[in-house]
Amino acid sequence: MLAPIENRIADELKVRPAQVKAAVALLDEGASVPFIARYRKEVTGELDDTQLRELAERLSYLRELEERRAAVLASIETQGKLTPALQAEIAAAETKQRLEDLYLPYKQKRRSKAQIAREAGIEPLALALLENPELTPAAEAENYLNAEAGFADAKAVLDGARQILMEKFAEDAQLLQTLRDYLHEHGLLKSTVIEGKENEGAKFRDWFDFAEAIADMPSHRALALLRGRNEGFLNLSLVLASELAEDAAASPHPCELRIAARFAISNKNRPADKWLADTVRWAWKIKIHAHLELEGVGALRERAEEEAIRIFGKNLKDLLLAAPAGQHVTMGIDPGIRTGCKIAVVDATGKLLATETIYPHEPRNDWAGSLAAIGRLAAKHGVTLIAIGNGTASRETDKLAQEAIKRQPELRLQKMVVSEAGASVYSASELAAREFPELDVSLRGAVSIARRLQDPLAELVKIEPKSIGVGQYQHDVSQSKLARSLDAVVEDCVNAVGVDVNTASVPLLTRISGLNAGLAANIVGYRDARGAFKSRAELKNVPRLGDKTFEQAAGFLRVTNGDNPLDASSVHPEAYPLVEKIAVDLDKPLRDIIGDSRALKNLNPAKYTDARFGLPTVQDILRELEKPGRDPRPEFKTAAFADGVENMKDLRPGMILEGVVTNVAAFGAFIDIGVHQDGLAHVSALSDRFVKDPHEIVKAGQVVKVKVLDIDLPRQRIALTLRLSDEPGKEAGHPRGNTPQPRQQPRRDTPPPAGNAMAAAFAKLRR
């Protein structure tokens, strides 16, 4: 008998069952993961958000398993075939797969050849030959002729008996698990090109004749092979290494030997031995192998998807928690050539102040007019930062901004090139249309570029996570699983930082614990109608925002310069009485103890614990009082691209450059070095030590120094290394062994601007 669900999860997470039970109770009550992780530490024994996410996922799986177990038992019992032994086996099934294996013989299915043979009374013959190979098959078959049922001669009868045994072998749960385990340990996924597709499927040429152990195959390679199959260029099959050997035909098949052993079939030159051996061979080839191959490739796909989704989530988290430039009046420039560069100026809170289009590049080449426009807008609105999108003509526009800064040093302008991944998705969205109904789509993109420099998190939450373009084969994975995982990442990031309730947008508020789109819209509507919130308590006046929602959300919503200074901190309103007690003990007004590190450090946290607030919460409160509203994100920093290095032709092996990590995959990191094509630092070139996961070394948005190892202009590939002592001309890794095809990734998933032919080609490859 299996242990209760909570105990099983506790074993998997290496925590106490009581912790899991407490977390499950909170989740069932509707509490969010961020709320539980932050404000219910005593209840769960300090389970963190990662553990809670895994717990919630496993809880869902195991509850589904229990529902399915009940349905299977009911079905078999209805058929009158539920024995105590079978019931015990079903009760002990730990996975859905094991449960379905046990149910397979009792599952309703189409009328098979084996079923037809049973209806004709041939099953006793099949079982007799299996039990007693001394019987002569042809002679015994004469006793089971049934012309009316289609079994008019001995051959037809024996074919029917064979179908019965084949089905019996294929539905044996213990045998299936044995063969499944053997294939997982020894199986190879083999790919071959579909005849006649060699030229059309050239991008998959590394996989035209390829085999690798299915157990060891990395996520990116599995997804590359599956994409090749789905696009109609590759055949995939699950084989054993022994089957690829030259003498394969002369050797017994390992899986057939296991089937024979399971049913005590052996060759002792008895009359039925050869017939039984042939039955085993047909059972493997026709029924079992096909089933396990489908299942094995499916399991590989699931593992590969899980890893790809994990990588996407990690990259997304790094991007969302990138350092914000802060509250600066910012000019966003969406570079373009023929259609011009779109400019948008936003104030320190992201409110749009002005827009303009300039044409510094071909065909107009209005360089002087463009410089004058930038200077005029900067002076008029007090711009301090210029954000330049990293798309088409970004380096040329970067030069323009640099010259504008030199011409007007009194403005103290600074410029940064920022990722514009997903900007065009936002520009064309319903949200952008509601926010800027009169604004051209391309100008909306400039607004987004400016805002994402000020606060990447606040701006990127407006974009569907999978459109941000920091994933690995994200279009090839389960879109529902991807969306669920990425939504959890966004929720955790937003709540880790917290938001100002008086400036936050509806999309940002929607991600706050306990809130949804409707409540977020109600908060903004209340704010617009009545002015800024003066306190967290005022949130209770918002329509449909009840006590339970307030409990879940309040700690993550900040009210700056409000009636209560604690409202600007992450201290939850439920703990305000505790803070007031601390203020009384320190004999200071509440406002004076906030930030008084010396006084707070002298306190004994244990003194303030009680039945409701344990030591972890009190320690959190004291840390927050020392540095209220602290932002967990790093200090703002940007890369300085090298002058004179503007496209791939300017690169030379051995160059040491600064760049920004745009994407991290299982095989390495893509890095923007300012030449309109990301370079790849292979996982083997990230560190002097062995690196299992590139995320150990780099993360999306990180500024790094790299050396150029190799430039492949025809294939638009740049090999980089973070090991600056590496010799140029030696690209790390081996294409087929370590990287998927195509190797380069575009910066965005959406169609690039006109004229960016290279980005268009890569976007086409990814689609």
Coordinates of N, CA and C in Angstrom, one line a residue, residues 562-658:
G562 N 3.0 57.6 1.9 CA 1.6 57.5 2.4 C 1.5 57.8 3.9
D563 N 0.3 57.5 4.4 CA 0.0 57.8 5.8 C 0.9 57.0 6.8
N564 N 1.2 55.7 6.4 CA 1.9 54.8 7.3 C 3.2 54.5 6.6
P565 N 4.4 54.7 7.2 CA 5.7 54.4 6.5 C 5.9 53.0 6.3
L566 N 5.2 52.1 7.0 CA 5.3 50.7 6.8 C 4.7 50.2 5.5
D567 N 3.8 51.0 4.9 CA 3.1 50.7 3.7 C 4.1 50.8 2.5
A568 N 5.3 51.4 2.7 CA 6.3 51.4 1.6 C 7.3 50.3 1.7
S569 N 7.0 49.4 2.7 CA 7.9 48.2 2.9 C 7.3 46.9 2.5
S570 N 8.0 45.8 2.7 CA 7.4 44.5 2.5 C 6.9 43.9 3.7
V571 N 6.8 44.7 4.8 CA 6.2 44.2 6.1 C 4.7 44.1 5.8
H572 N 4.2 42.9 6.1 CA 2.7 42.7 5.8 C 1.9 43.4 6.9
P573 N 0.8 44.0 6.5 CA -0.1 44.7 7.5 C -0.4 43.9 8.7
E574 N -0.5 42.6 8.6 CA -0.9 41.8 9.7 C 0.2 41.8 10.8
A575 N 1.4 42.3 10.4 CA 2.6 42.3 11.3 C 2.8 43.8 11.9
Y576 N 2.0 44.7 11.5 CA 2.1 46.1 12.0 C 2.1 46.2 13.5
P577 N 1.2 45.5 14.2 CA 1.3 45.6 15.7 C 2.6 45.1 16.3
L578 N 3.2 44.1 15.6 CA 4.5 43.7 16.1 C 5.6 44.8 16.0
V579 N 5.5 45.5 14.8 CA 6.5 46.6 14.6 C 6.2 47.7 15.6
E580 N 5.0 48.0 15.9 CA 4.6 49.1 16.8 C 5.2 48.7 18.2
K581 N 5.2 47.4 18.5 CA 5.7 46.9 19.8 C 7.2 47.2 19.9
I582 N 7.9 46.9 18.7 CA 9.3 47.2 18.6 C 9.6 48.7 18.8
A583 N 8.8 49.5 18.2 CA 9.0 51.0 18.4 C 8.8 51.4 19.8
V584 N 7.8 50.8 20.5 CA 7.6 51.1 21.9 C 8.9 50.7 22.7
D585 N 9.4 49.6 22.5 CA 10.6 49.1 23.2 C 11.8 50.0 22.9
L586 N 11.9 50.5 21.7 CA 13.0 51.4 21.4 C 12.8 52.8 21.8
D587 N 11.5 53.1 22.3 CA 11.1 54.4 22.7 C 11.4 55.5 21.6
K588 N 10.9 55.1 20.4 CA 11.1 56.0 19.2 C 9.8 56.0 18.4
P589 N 9.5 57.1 17.7 CA 8.4 57.1 16.8 C 8.6 56.0 15.7
L590 N 7.5 55.5 15.1 CA 7.6 54.5 14.1 C 8.5 54.9 12.9
R591 N 8.3 56.1 12.5 CA 9.1 56.6 11.3 C 10.6 56.6 11.6
D592 N 11.0 56.8 12.9 CA 12.4 57.0 13.3 C 13.1 55.6 13.3
I593 N 12.4 54.5 13.6 CA 13.1 53.2 13.7 C 13.4 52.7 12.3
I594 N 12.6 53.1 11.3 CA 12.9 52.6 10.0 C 14.2 53.1 9.5
G595 N 15.1 52.2 9.2 CA 16.4 52.6 8.7 C 17.4 52.7 9.8
D596 N 17.0 52.6 11.0 CA 18.0 52.7 12.2 C 18.6 51.4 12.4
S597 N 19.6 51.1 11.6 CA 20.3 49.8 11.6 C 20.9 49.5 13.0
R598 N 21.5 50.5 13.6 CA 22.2 50.2 14.8 C 21.2 49.8 15.9
A599 N 20.1 50.5 16.1 CA 19.2 50.1 17.1 C 18.5 48.8 16.8
L600 N 18.2 48.5 15.6 CA 17.5 47.3 15.2 C 18.4 46.1 15.4
K601 N 19.7 46.2 15.2 CA 20.6 45.1 15.3 C 20.8 44.7 16.7
N602 N 20.6 45.6 17.6 CA 20.7 45.3 19.1 C 19.5 44.5 19.6
L603 N 18.5 44.4 18.9 CA 17.3 43.7 19.4 C 17.5 42.2 19.3
N604 N 16.8 41.5 20.2 CA 16.8 40.1 20.2 C 15.5 39.6 19.5
P605 N 15.6 39.0 18.3 CA 14.4 38.7 17.5 C 13.5 37.7 18.3
A606 N 14.1 36.8 19.1 CA 13.3 35.8 19.8 C 12.3 36.5 20.8
K607 N 12.6 37.7 21.2 CA 11.7 38.4 22.2 C 10.3 38.6 21.6
Y608 N 10.3 38.8 20.2 CA 9.0 39.2 19.6 C 8.3 38.1 18.9
T609 N 8.7 36.8 19.2 CA 8.0 35.7 18.6 C 6.8 35.4 19.4
D610 N 5.8 34.8 18.8 CA 4.6 34.4 19.5 C 4.0 33.3 18.7
A611 N 2.7 32.9 19.0 CA 2.1 31.8 18.3 C 1.9 32.1 16.9
R612 N 1.8 33.4 16.5 CA 1.5 33.7 15.1 C 2.8 34.0 14.3
F613 N 3.7 34.7 14.9 CA 5.0 35.1 14.2 C 6.2 34.4 14.8
G614 N 6.8 33.5 14.0 CA 7.9 32.8 14.5 C 9.2 33.5 14.2
L615 N 10.3 32.9 14.5 CA 11.6 33.6 14.4 C 11.9 34.0 12.9
P616 N 11.7 33.1 11.9 CA 12.0 33.5 10.6 C 11.3 34.8 10.1
T617 N 10.0 34.9 10.5 CA 9.2 36.1 10.1 C 9.7 37.4 10.9
V618 N 10.0 37.2 12.1 CA 10.6 38.4 12.9 C 11.9 38.8 12.3
Q619 N 12.7 37.9 12.0 CA 14.0 38.2 11.4 C 13.8 38.9 10.0
D620 N 12.9 38.5 9.2 CA 12.6 39.2 8.0 C 12.1 40.6 8.2
I621 N 11.3 40.8 9.2 CA 10.7 42.1 9.5 C 11.9 43.0 9.9
L622 N 12.8 42.6 10.8 CA 13.9 43.4 11.2 C 14.8 43.8 10.1
R623 N 15.1 42.8 9.2 CA 15.9 43.1 8.0 C 15.2 44.2 7.1
E624 N 13.9 44.0 6.9 CA 13.2 45.0 6.1 C 13.2 46.4 6.8
L625 N 13.1 46.4 8.1 CA 13.1 47.7 8.7 C 14.4 48.4 8.6
E626 N 15.5 47.6 8.5 CA 16.8 48.2 8.4 C 17.0 48.8 7.0
K627 N 16.5 48.1 5.9 CA 16.6 48.6 4.6 C 15.2 48.5 3.9
P628 N 14.3 49.4 4.3 CA 12.9 49.2 3.7 C 12.8 49.4 2.2
G629 N 12.0 48.5 1.6 CA 11.8 48.6 0.2 C 13.0 48.2 -0.7
R630 N 13.9 47.5 -0.1 CA 15.1 47.1 -0.8 C 14.8 46.3 -2.1
D631 N 15.5 46.6 -3.2 CA 15.2 45.9 -4.4 C 16.2 44.8 -4.6
P632 N 15.7 43.6 -4.8 CA 16.7 42.4 -4.9 C 17.5 42.4 -6.2
R633 N 17.1 43.3 -7.1 CA 17.8 43.3 -8.4 C 19.2 44.0 -8.3
P634 N 20.1 43.6 -9.2 CA 21.5 44.1 -9.1 C 21.6 45.6 -9.6
E635 N 22.8 46.2 -9.4 CA 23.0 47.5 -9.8 C 23.1 47.6 -11.3
F636 N 22.6 48.7 -11.8 CA 22.5 48.9 -13.3 C 23.9 49.0 -13.9
K637 N 24.1 48.3 -15.0 CA 25.3 48.3 -15.7 C 25.1 47.9 -17.2
T638 N 25.9 48.5 -18.1 CA 25.7 48.2 -19.5 C 27.0 47.9 -20.2
A639 N 27.0 47.2 -21.3 CA 28.2 46.9 -22.1 C 28.6 48.1 -22.9
A640 N 29.9 48.3 -23.1 CA 30.4 49.3 -24.1 C 30.9 48.6 -25.3
F641 N 30.1 48.7 -26.4 CA 30.6 48.1 -27.6 C 31.8 48.8 -28.2
A642 N 32.6 48.0 -28.8 CA 33.9 48.6 -29.4 C 33.6 49.5 -30.6
D643 N 34.3 50.6 -30.6 CA 34.2 51.5 -31.7 C 34.8 50.9 -32.9
G644 N 34.2 51.1 -34.1 CA 34.7 50.5 -35.3 C 34.4 49.1 -35.6
V645 N 33.7 48.4 -34.6 CA 33.2 47.0 -34.8 C 31.7 47.0 -34.9
E646 N 31.2 47.1 -36.1 CA 29.8 47.3 -36.3 C 29.1 46.2 -37.0
N647 N 29.8 45.4 -37.7 CA 29.3 44.2 -38.4 C 30.3 43.1 -38.4
M648 N 29.9 41.9 -38.9 CA 30.7 40.8 -38.8 C 32.0 40.9 -39.6
K649 N 32.0 41.7 -40.6 CA 33.2 41.9 -41.4 C 34.3 42.7 -40.6
D650 N 33.9 43.4 -39.6 CA 34.8 44.1 -38.8 C 35.5 43.2 -37.7
L651 N 35.0 42.0 -37.6 CA 35.6 41.2 -36.5 C 36.9 40.5 -37.0
R652 N 37.8 40.2 -36.1 CA 39.0 39.5 -36.3 C 39.2 38.5 -35.2
P653 N 39.7 37.3 -35.5 CA 40.0 36.4 -34.5 C 41.0 37.0 -33.5
G654 N 40.8 36.8 -32.2 CA 41.6 37.3 -31.2 C 41.2 38.6 -30.5
M655 N 40.2 39.2 -31.2 CA 39.6 40.5 -30.6 C 39.0 40.2 -29.2
I656 N 39.2 41.1 -28.3 CA 38.6 41.0 -27.0 C 37.5 42.1 -26.9
L657 N 36.3 41.7 -26.7 CA 35.2 42.7 -26.8 C 34.3 42.5 -25.5
E658 N 33.5 43.6 -25.3 CA 32.5 43.5 -24.3 C 31.1 43.2 -25.0

